[in-house]
PDB file of C-alpha atoms and ligand atoms in Angstrom:
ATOM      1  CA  UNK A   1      16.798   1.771 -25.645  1.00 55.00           C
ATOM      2  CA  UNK A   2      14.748  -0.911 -27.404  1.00 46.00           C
ATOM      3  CA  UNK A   3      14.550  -4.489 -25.771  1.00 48.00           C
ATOM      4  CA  UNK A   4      16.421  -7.036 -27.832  1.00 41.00           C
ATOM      5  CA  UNK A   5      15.024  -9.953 -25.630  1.00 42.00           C
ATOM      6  CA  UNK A   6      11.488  -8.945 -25.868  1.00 52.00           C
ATOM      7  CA  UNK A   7      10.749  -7.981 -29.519  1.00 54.00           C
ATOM      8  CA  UNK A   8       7.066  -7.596 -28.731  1.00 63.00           C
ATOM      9  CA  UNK A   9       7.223  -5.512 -26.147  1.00 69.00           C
ATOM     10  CA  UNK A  10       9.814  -3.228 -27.972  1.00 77.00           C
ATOM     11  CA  UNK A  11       6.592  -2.710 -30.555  1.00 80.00           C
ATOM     12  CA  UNK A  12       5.075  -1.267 -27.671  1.00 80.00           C
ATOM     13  CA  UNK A  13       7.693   1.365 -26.586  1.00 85.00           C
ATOM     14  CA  UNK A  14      10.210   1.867 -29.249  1.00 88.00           C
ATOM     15  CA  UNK A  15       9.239   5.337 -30.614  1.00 90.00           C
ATOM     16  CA  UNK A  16       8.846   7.118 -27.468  1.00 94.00           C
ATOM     17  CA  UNK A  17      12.054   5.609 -26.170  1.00 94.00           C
ATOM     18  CA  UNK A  18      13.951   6.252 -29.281  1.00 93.00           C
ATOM     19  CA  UNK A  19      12.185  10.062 -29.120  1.00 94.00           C
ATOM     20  CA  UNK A  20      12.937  10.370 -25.630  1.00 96.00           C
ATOM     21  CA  UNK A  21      16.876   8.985 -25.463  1.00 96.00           C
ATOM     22  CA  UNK A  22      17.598  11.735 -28.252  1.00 96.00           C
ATOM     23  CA  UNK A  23      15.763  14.640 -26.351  1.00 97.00           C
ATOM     24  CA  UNK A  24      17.910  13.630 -23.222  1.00 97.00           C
ATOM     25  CA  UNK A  25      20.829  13.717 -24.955  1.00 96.00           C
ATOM     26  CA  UNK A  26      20.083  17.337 -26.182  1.00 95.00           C
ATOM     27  CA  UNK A  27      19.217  18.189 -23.032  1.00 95.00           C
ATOM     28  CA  UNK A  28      22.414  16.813 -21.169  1.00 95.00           C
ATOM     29  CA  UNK A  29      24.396  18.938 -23.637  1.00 93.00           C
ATOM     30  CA  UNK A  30      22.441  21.847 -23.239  1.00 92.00           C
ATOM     31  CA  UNK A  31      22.787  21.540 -19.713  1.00 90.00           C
ATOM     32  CA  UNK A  32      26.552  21.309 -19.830  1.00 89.00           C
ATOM     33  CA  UNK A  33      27.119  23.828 -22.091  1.00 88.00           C
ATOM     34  CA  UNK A  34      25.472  26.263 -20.218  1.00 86.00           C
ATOM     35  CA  UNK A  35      26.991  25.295 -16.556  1.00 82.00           C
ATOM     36  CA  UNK A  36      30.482  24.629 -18.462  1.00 78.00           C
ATOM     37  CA  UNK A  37      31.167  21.306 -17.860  1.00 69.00           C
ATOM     38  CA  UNK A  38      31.019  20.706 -21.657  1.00 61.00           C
ATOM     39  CA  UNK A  39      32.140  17.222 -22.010  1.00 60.00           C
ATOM     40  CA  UNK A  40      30.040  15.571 -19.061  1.00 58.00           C
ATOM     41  CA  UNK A  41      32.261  15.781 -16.095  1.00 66.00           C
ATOM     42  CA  UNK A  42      29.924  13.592 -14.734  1.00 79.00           C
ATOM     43  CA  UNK A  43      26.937  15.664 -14.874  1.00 86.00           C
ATOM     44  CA  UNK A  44      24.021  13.536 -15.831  1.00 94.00           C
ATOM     45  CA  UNK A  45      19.942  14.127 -15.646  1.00 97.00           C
ATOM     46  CA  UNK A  46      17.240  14.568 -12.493  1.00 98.00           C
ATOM     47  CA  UNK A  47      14.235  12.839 -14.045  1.00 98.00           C
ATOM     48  CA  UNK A  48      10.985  12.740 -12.621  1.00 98.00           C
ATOM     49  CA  UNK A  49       8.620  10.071 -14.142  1.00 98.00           C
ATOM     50  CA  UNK A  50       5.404  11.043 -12.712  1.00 98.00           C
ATOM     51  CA  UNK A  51       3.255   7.613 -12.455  1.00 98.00           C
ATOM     52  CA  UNK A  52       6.305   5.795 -13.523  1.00 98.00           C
ATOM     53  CA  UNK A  53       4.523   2.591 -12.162  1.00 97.00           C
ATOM     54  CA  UNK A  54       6.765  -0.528 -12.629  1.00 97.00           C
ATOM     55  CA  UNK A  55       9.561   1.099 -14.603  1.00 97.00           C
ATOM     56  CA  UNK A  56       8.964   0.647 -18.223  1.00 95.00           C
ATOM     57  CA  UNK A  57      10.530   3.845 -18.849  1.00 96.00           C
ATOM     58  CA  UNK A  58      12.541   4.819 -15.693  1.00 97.00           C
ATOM     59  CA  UNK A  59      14.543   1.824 -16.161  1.00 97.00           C
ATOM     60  CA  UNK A  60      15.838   2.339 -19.637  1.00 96.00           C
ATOM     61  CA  UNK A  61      16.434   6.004 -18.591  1.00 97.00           C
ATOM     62  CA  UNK A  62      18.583   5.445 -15.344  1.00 98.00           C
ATOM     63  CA  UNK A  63      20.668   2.615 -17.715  1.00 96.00           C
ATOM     64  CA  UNK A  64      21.855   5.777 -20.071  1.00 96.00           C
ATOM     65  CA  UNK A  65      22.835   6.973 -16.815  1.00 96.00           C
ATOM     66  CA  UNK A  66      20.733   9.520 -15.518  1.00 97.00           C
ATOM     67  CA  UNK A  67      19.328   9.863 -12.087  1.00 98.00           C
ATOM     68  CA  UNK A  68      15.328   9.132 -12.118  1.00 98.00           C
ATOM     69  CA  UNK A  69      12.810   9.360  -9.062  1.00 98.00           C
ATOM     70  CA  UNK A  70       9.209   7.608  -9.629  1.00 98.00           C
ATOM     71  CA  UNK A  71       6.477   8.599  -8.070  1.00 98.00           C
ATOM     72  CA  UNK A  72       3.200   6.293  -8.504  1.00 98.00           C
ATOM     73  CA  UNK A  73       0.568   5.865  -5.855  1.00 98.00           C
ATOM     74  CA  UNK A  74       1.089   2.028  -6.400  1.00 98.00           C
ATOM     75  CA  UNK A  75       3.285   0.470  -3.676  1.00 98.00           C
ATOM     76  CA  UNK A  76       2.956  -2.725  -5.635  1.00 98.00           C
ATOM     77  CA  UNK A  77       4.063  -1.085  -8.454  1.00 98.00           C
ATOM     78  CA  UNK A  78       7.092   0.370  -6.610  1.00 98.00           C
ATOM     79  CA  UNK A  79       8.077  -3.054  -4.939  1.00 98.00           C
ATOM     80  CA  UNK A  80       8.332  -3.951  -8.973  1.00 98.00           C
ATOM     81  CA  UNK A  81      10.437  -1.118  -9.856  1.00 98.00           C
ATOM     82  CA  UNK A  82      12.446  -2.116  -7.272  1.00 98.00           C
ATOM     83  CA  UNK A  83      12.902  -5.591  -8.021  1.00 98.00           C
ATOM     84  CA  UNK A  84      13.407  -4.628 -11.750  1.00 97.00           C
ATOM     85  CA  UNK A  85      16.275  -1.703 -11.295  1.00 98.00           C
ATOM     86  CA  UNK A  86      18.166  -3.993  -9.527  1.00 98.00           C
ATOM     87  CA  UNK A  87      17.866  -6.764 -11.981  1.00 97.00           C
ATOM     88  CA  UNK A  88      19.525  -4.399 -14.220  1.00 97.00           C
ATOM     89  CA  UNK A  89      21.751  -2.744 -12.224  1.00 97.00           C
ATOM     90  CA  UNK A  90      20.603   0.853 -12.083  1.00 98.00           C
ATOM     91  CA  UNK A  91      19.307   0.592  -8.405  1.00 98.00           C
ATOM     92  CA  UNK A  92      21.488   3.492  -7.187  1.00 98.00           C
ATOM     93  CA  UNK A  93      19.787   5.422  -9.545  1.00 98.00           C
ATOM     94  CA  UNK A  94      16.022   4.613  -9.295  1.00 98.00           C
ATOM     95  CA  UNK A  95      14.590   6.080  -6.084  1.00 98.00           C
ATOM     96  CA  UNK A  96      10.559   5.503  -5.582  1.00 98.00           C
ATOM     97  CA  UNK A  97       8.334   7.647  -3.681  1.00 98.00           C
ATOM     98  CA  UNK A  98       4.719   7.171  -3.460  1.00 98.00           C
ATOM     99  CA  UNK A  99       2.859  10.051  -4.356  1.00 98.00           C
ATOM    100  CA  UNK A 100       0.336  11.151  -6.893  1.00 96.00           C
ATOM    101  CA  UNK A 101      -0.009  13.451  -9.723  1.00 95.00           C
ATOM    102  CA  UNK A 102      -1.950  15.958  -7.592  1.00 95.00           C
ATOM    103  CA  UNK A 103       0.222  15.865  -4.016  1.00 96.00           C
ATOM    104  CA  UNK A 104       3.138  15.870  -6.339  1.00 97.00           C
ATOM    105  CA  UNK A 105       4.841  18.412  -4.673  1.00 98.00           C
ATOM    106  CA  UNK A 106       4.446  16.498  -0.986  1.00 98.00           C
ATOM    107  CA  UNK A 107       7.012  14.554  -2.194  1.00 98.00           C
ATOM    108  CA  UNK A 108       9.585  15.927  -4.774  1.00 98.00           C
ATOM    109  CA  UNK A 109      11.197  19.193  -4.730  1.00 97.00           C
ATOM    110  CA  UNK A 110       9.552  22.037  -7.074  1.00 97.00           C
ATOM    111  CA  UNK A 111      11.060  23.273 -10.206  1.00 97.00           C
ATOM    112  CA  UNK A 112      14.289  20.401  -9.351  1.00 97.00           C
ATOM    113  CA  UNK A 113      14.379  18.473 -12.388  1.00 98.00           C
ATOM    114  CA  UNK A 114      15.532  18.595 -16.175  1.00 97.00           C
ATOM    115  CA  UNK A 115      13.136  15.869 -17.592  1.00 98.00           C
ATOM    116  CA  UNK A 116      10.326  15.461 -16.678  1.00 98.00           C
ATOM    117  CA  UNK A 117       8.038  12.064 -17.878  1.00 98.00           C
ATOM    118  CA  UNK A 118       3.878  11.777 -17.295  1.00 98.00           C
ATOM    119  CA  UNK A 119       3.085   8.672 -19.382  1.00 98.00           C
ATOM    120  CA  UNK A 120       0.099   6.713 -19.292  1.00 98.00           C
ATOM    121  CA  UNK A 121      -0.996   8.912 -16.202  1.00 98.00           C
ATOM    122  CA  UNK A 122      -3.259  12.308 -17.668  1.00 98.00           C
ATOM    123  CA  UNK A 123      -6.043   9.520 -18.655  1.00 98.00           C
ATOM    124  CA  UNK A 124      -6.546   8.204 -15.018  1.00 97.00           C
ATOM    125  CA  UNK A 125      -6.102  11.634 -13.055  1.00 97.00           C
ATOM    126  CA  UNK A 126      -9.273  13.245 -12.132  1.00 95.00           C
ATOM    127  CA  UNK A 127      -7.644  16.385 -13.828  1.00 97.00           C
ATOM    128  CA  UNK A 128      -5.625  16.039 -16.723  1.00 97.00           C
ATOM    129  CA  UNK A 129      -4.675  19.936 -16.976  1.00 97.00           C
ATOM    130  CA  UNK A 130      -3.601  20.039 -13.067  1.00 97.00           C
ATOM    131  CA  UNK A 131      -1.356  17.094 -13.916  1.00 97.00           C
ATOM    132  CA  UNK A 132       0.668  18.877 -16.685  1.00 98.00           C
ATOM    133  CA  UNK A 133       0.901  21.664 -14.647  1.00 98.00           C
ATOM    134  CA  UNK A 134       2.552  19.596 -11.558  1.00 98.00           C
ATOM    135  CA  UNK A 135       4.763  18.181 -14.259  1.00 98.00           C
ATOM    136  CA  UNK A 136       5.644  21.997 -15.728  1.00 98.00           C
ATOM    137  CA  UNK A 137       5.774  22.946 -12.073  1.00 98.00           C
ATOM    138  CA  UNK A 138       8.666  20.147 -11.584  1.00 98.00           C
ATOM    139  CA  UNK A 139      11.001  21.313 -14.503  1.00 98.00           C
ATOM    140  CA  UNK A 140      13.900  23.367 -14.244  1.00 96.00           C
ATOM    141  CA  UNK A 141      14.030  26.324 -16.564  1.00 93.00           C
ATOM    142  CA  UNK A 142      14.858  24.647 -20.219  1.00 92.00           C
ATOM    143  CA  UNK A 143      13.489  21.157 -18.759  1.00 97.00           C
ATOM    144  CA  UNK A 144      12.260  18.547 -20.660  1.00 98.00           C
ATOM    145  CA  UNK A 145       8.699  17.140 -20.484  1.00 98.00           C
ATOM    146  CA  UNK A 146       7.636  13.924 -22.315  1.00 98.00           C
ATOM    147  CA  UNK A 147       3.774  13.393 -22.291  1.00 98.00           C
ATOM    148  CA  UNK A 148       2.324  10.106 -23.710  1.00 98.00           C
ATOM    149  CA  UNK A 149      -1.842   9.423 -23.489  1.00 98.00           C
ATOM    150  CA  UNK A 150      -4.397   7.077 -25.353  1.00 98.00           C
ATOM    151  CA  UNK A 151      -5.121   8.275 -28.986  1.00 98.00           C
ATOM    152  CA  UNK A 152      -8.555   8.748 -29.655  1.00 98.00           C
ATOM    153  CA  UNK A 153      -8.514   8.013 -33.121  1.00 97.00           C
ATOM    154  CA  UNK A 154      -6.656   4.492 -32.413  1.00 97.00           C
ATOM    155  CA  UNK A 155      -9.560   3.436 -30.185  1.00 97.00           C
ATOM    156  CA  UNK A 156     -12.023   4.286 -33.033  1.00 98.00           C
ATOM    157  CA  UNK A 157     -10.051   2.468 -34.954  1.00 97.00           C
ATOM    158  CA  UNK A 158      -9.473  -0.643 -33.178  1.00 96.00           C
ATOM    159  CA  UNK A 159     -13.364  -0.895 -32.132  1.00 97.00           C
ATOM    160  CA  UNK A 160     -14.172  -0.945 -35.544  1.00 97.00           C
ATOM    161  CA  UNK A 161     -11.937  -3.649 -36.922  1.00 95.00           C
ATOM    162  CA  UNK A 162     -12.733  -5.947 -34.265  1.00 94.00           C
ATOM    163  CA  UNK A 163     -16.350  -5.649 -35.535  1.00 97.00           C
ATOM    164  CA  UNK A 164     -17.949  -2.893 -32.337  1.00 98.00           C
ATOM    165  CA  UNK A 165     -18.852  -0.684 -34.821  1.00 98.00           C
ATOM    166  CA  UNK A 166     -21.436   0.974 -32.150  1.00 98.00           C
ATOM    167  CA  UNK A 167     -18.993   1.468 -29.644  1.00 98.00           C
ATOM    168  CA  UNK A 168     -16.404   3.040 -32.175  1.00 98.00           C
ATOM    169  CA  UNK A 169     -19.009   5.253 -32.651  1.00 98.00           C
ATOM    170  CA  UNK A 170     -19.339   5.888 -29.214  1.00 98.00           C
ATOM    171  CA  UNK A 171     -16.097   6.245 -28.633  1.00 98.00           C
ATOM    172  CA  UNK A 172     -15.750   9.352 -31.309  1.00 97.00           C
ATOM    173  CA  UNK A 173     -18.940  11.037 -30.359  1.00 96.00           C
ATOM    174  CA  UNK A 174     -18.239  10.761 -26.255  1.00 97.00           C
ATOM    175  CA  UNK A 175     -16.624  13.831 -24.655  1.00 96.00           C
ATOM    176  CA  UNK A 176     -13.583  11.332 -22.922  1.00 97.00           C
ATOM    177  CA  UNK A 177     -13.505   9.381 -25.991  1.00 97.00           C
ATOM    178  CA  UNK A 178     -14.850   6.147 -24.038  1.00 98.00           C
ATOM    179  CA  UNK A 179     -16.521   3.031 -26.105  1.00 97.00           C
ATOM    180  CA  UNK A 180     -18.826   2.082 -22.930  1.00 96.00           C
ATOM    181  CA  UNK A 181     -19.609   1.322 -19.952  1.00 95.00           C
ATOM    182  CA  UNK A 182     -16.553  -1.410 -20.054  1.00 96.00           C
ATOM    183  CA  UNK A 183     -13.888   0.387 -21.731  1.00 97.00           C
ATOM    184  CA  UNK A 184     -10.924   0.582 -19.043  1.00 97.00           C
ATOM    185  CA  UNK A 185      -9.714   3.847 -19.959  1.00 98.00           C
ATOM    186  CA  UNK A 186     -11.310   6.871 -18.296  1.00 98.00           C
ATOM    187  CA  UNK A 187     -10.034   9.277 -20.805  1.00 98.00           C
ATOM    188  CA  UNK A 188      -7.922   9.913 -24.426  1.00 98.00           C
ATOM    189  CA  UNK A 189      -6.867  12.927 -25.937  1.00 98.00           C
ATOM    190  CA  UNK A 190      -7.144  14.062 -30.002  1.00 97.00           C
ATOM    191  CA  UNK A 191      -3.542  15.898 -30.916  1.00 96.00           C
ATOM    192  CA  UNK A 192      -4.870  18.986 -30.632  1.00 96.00           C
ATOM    193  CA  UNK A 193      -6.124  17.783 -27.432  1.00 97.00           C
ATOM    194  CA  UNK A 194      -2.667  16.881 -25.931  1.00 98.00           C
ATOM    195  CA  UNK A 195      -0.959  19.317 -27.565  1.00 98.00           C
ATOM    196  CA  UNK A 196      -3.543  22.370 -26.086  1.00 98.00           C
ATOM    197  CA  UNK A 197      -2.676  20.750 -22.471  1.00 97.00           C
ATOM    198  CA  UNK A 198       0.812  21.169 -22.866  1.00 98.00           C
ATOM    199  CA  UNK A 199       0.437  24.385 -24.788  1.00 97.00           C
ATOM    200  CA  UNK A 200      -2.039  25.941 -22.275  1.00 96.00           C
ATOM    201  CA  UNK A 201       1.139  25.715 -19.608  1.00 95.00           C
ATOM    202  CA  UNK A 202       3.611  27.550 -21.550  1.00 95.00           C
ATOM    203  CA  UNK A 203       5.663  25.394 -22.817  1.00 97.00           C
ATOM    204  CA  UNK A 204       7.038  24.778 -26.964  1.00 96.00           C
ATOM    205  CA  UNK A 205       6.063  21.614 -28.376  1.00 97.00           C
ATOM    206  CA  UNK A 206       9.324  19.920 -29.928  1.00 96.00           C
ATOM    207  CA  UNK A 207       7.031  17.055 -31.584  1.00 96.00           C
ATOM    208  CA  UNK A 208       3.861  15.398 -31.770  1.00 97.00           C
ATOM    209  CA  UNK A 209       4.630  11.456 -32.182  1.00 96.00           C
ATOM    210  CA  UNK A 210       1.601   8.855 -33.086  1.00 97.00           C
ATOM    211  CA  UNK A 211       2.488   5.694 -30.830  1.00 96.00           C
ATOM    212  CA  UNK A 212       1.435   2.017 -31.912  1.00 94.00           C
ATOM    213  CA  UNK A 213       0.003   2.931 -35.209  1.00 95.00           C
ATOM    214  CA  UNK A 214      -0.262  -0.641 -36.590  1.00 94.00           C
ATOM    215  CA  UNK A 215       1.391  -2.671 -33.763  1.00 91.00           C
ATOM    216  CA  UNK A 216      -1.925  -3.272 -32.075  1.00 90.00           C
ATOM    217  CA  UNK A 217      -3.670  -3.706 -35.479  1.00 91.00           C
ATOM    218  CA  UNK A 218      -1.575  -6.180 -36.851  1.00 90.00           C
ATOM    219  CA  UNK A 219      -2.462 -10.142 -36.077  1.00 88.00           C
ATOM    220  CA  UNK A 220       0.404 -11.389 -34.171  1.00 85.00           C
ATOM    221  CA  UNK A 221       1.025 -14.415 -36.235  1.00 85.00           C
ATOM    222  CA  UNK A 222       1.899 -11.765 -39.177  1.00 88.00           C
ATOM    223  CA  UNK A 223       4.353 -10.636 -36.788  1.00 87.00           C
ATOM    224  CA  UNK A 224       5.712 -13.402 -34.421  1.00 84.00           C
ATOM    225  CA  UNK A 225       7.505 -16.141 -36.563  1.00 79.00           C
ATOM    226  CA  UNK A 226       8.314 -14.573 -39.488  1.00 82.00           C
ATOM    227  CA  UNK A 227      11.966 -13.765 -39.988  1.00 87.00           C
ATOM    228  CA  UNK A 228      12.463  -9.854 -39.984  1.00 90.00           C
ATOM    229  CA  UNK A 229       9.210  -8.587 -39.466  1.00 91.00           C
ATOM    230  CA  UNK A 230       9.116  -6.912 -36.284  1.00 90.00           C
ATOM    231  CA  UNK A 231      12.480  -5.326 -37.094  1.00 91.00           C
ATOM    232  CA  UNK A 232      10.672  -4.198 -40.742  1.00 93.00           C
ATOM    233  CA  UNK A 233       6.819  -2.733 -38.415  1.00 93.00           C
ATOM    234  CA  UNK A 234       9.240  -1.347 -35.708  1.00 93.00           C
ATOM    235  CA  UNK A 235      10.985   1.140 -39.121  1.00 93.00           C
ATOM    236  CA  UNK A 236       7.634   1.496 -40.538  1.00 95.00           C
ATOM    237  CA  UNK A 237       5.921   2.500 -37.124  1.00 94.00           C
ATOM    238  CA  UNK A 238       9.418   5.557 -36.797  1.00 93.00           C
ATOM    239  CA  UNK A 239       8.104   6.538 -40.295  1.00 95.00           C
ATOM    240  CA  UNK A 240       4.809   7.071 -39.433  1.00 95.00           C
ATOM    241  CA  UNK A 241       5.205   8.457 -36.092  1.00 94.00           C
ATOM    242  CA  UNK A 242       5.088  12.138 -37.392  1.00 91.00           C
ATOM    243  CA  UNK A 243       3.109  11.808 -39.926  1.00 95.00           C
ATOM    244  CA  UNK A 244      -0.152  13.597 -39.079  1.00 95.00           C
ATOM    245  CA  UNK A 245      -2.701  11.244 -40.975  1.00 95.00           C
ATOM    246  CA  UNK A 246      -1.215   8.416 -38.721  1.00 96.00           C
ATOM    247  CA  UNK A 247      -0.708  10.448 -35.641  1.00 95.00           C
ATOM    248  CA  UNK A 248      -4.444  10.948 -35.634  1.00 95.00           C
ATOM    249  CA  UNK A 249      -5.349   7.271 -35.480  1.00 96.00           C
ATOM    250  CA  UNK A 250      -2.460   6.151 -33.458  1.00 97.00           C
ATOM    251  CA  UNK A 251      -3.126   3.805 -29.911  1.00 97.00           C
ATOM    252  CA  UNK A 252      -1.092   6.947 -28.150  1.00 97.00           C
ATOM    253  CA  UNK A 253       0.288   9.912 -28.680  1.00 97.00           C
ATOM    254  CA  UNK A 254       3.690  11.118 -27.629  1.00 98.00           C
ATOM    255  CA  UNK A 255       4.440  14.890 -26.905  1.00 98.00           C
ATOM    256  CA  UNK A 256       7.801  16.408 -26.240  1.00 98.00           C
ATOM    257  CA  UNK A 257       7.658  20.220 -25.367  1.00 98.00           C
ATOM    258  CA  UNK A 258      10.672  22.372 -23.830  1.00 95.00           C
ATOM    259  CA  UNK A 259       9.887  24.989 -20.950  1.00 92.00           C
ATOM    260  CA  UNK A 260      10.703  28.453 -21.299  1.00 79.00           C
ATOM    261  CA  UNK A 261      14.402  29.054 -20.020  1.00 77.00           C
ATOM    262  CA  UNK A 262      13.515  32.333 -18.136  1.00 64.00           C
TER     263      UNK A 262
HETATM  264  C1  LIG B 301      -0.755   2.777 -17.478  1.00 63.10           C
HETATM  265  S1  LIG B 301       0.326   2.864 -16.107  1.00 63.10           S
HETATM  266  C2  LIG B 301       1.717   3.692 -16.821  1.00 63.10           C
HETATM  267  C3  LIG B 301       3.004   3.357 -16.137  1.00 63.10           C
HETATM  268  C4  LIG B 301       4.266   3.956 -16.801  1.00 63.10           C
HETATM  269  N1  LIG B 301       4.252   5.408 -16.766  1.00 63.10           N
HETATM  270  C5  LIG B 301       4.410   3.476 -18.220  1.00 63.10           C
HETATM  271  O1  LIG B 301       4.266   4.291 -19.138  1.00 63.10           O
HETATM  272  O2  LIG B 301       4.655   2.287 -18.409  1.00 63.10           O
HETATM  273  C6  LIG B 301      -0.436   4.130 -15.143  1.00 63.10           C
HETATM  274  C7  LIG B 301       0.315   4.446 -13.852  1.00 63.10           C
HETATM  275  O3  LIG B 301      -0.228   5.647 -13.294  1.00 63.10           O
HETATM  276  C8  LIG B 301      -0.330   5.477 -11.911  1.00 63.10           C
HETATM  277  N2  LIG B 301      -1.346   6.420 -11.436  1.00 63.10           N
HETATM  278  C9  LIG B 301      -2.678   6.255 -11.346  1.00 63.10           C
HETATM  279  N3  LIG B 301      -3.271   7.356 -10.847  1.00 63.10           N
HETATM  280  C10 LIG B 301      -2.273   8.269 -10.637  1.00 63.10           C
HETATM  281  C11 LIG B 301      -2.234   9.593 -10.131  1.00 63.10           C
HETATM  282  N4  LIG B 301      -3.338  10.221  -9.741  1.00 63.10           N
HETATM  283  N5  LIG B 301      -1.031  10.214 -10.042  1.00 63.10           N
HETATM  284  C12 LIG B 301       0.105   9.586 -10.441  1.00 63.10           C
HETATM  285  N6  LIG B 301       0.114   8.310 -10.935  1.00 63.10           N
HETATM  286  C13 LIG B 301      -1.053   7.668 -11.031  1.00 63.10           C
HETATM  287  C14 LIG B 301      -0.678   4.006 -11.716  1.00 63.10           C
HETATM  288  O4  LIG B 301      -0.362   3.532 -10.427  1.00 63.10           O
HETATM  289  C15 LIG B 301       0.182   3.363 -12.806  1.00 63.10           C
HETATM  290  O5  LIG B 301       1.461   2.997 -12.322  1.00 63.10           O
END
């Protein structure tokens, strides 16, 4: 699922897409196995990405063939998802609805779904645990869900090696992790943070996955140019992913959890 004609970019999303296009694959077989259709018989997914915005994940999903509704609040950001899932020819399998996190079930069906993605969405909601529980609430028995949120640690991090060393330590000792008045993001999450969220609903964590460890750290001229190297941080940021000394200073952080099948 990585983007051979934006290296970059792939930096960006290549874990969690690599992560996610081996959980669906469990899932599918899971799935089929247990409705006996073993083999596909052209079963495939419902996935929900909650705040899907644009499509930076809903399109990659719907091209390994699964069946994915957005809902964002964003018509702009719909109009793109349109335009983009028919540039790449999975428009009969994108549908966008505008909703939100909270009215989620104004718009999709309860409980209808096997996968269920909330990325880049628990830091802007009012009420990050409400919004895991909409997204538990949407899952099938056995479903999927994929969380991804702003690292704590990485903001530290990055504050302090461009120099803000007061803000970083703002950042660490402020109960949203926020460096200031200016800092964009409303809201990141420690692992134990994320992980307690997702926990708190009833669901097993699969994994815990540190997101952009060094990709935003890096200078880009160490990366763009030179022959190999984004191929060479995109290995060394799947190596790190899991480990938990990196996890806790990564940009984002990536859980995968399984409801309960009963
Ligand atoms: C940082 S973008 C993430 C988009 C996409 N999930 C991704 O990972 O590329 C945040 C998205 O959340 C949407 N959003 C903001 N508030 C929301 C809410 N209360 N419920 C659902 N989505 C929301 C925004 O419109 C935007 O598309």
């Amino acid at each position: 699922m990585s983007d051979p004609m934006r290296p970059r970019a792939s930096l960006r999303t290549a874990v969690v897409r690599d992560v996610l296009r081996e959980a669906l694959d469990r899932r599918l077989k899971a799935v089929t196995a247990a409705e006996g259709t073993a083999g596909g018989a052209g079963r495939v997914l419902d996935v929900l990405d909650t705040g899907g915005g644009t499509g930076n994940f809903a399109v990659p999903v719907a091209r390994l063939g699964h069946r994915v509704t957005v809902v964002d609040p964003s018509p702009n950001a719909l109009f793109a998802l349109e335009r983009r899932a028919g540039e790449e020819g999975v428009a009969d399998r994108v549908r966008g609805v505008q909703g939100d996190a909270r009215g989620l079930f104004d718009v999709v069906e309860r409980g209808g779904f096997d996968a269920v993605l909330c990325h880049g969405v628990l830091e802007y909601v009012d009420d990050p645990a409400e919004g895991v529980r909409n997204a538990v609430a949407a899952l099938r028995p056995s479903g999927t869900l994929s969380v991804l949120a702003a690292g704590l640690g990485g903001a530290v991090l990055a504050r302090a090696l461009a120099g803000h060393f007061a803000e970083a330590r703002q950042a660490l000792g402020d109960p949203h992790g926020r460096w200031g008045e200016g800092d964009p993001v409303p809201r990141r999450f420690s692992p134990e943070q994320l992980t307690e969220l997702v926990t708190g609903e009833g669901l097993t964590v699969e994994a815990v996955h540190g997101v952009r460890v060094f990709a935003d750290l890096v200078p880009g001229a160490l990366v763009d140019g030179e022959p190999g190297a984004v191929e060479a941080l995109l290995r060394l940021e799947a190596a790190a992913a899991e480990v938990p000394a990196f996890r806790a200073v990564a940009t984002q952080l990536h859980v995968l959890a399984e409801r309960e099948s009963g």
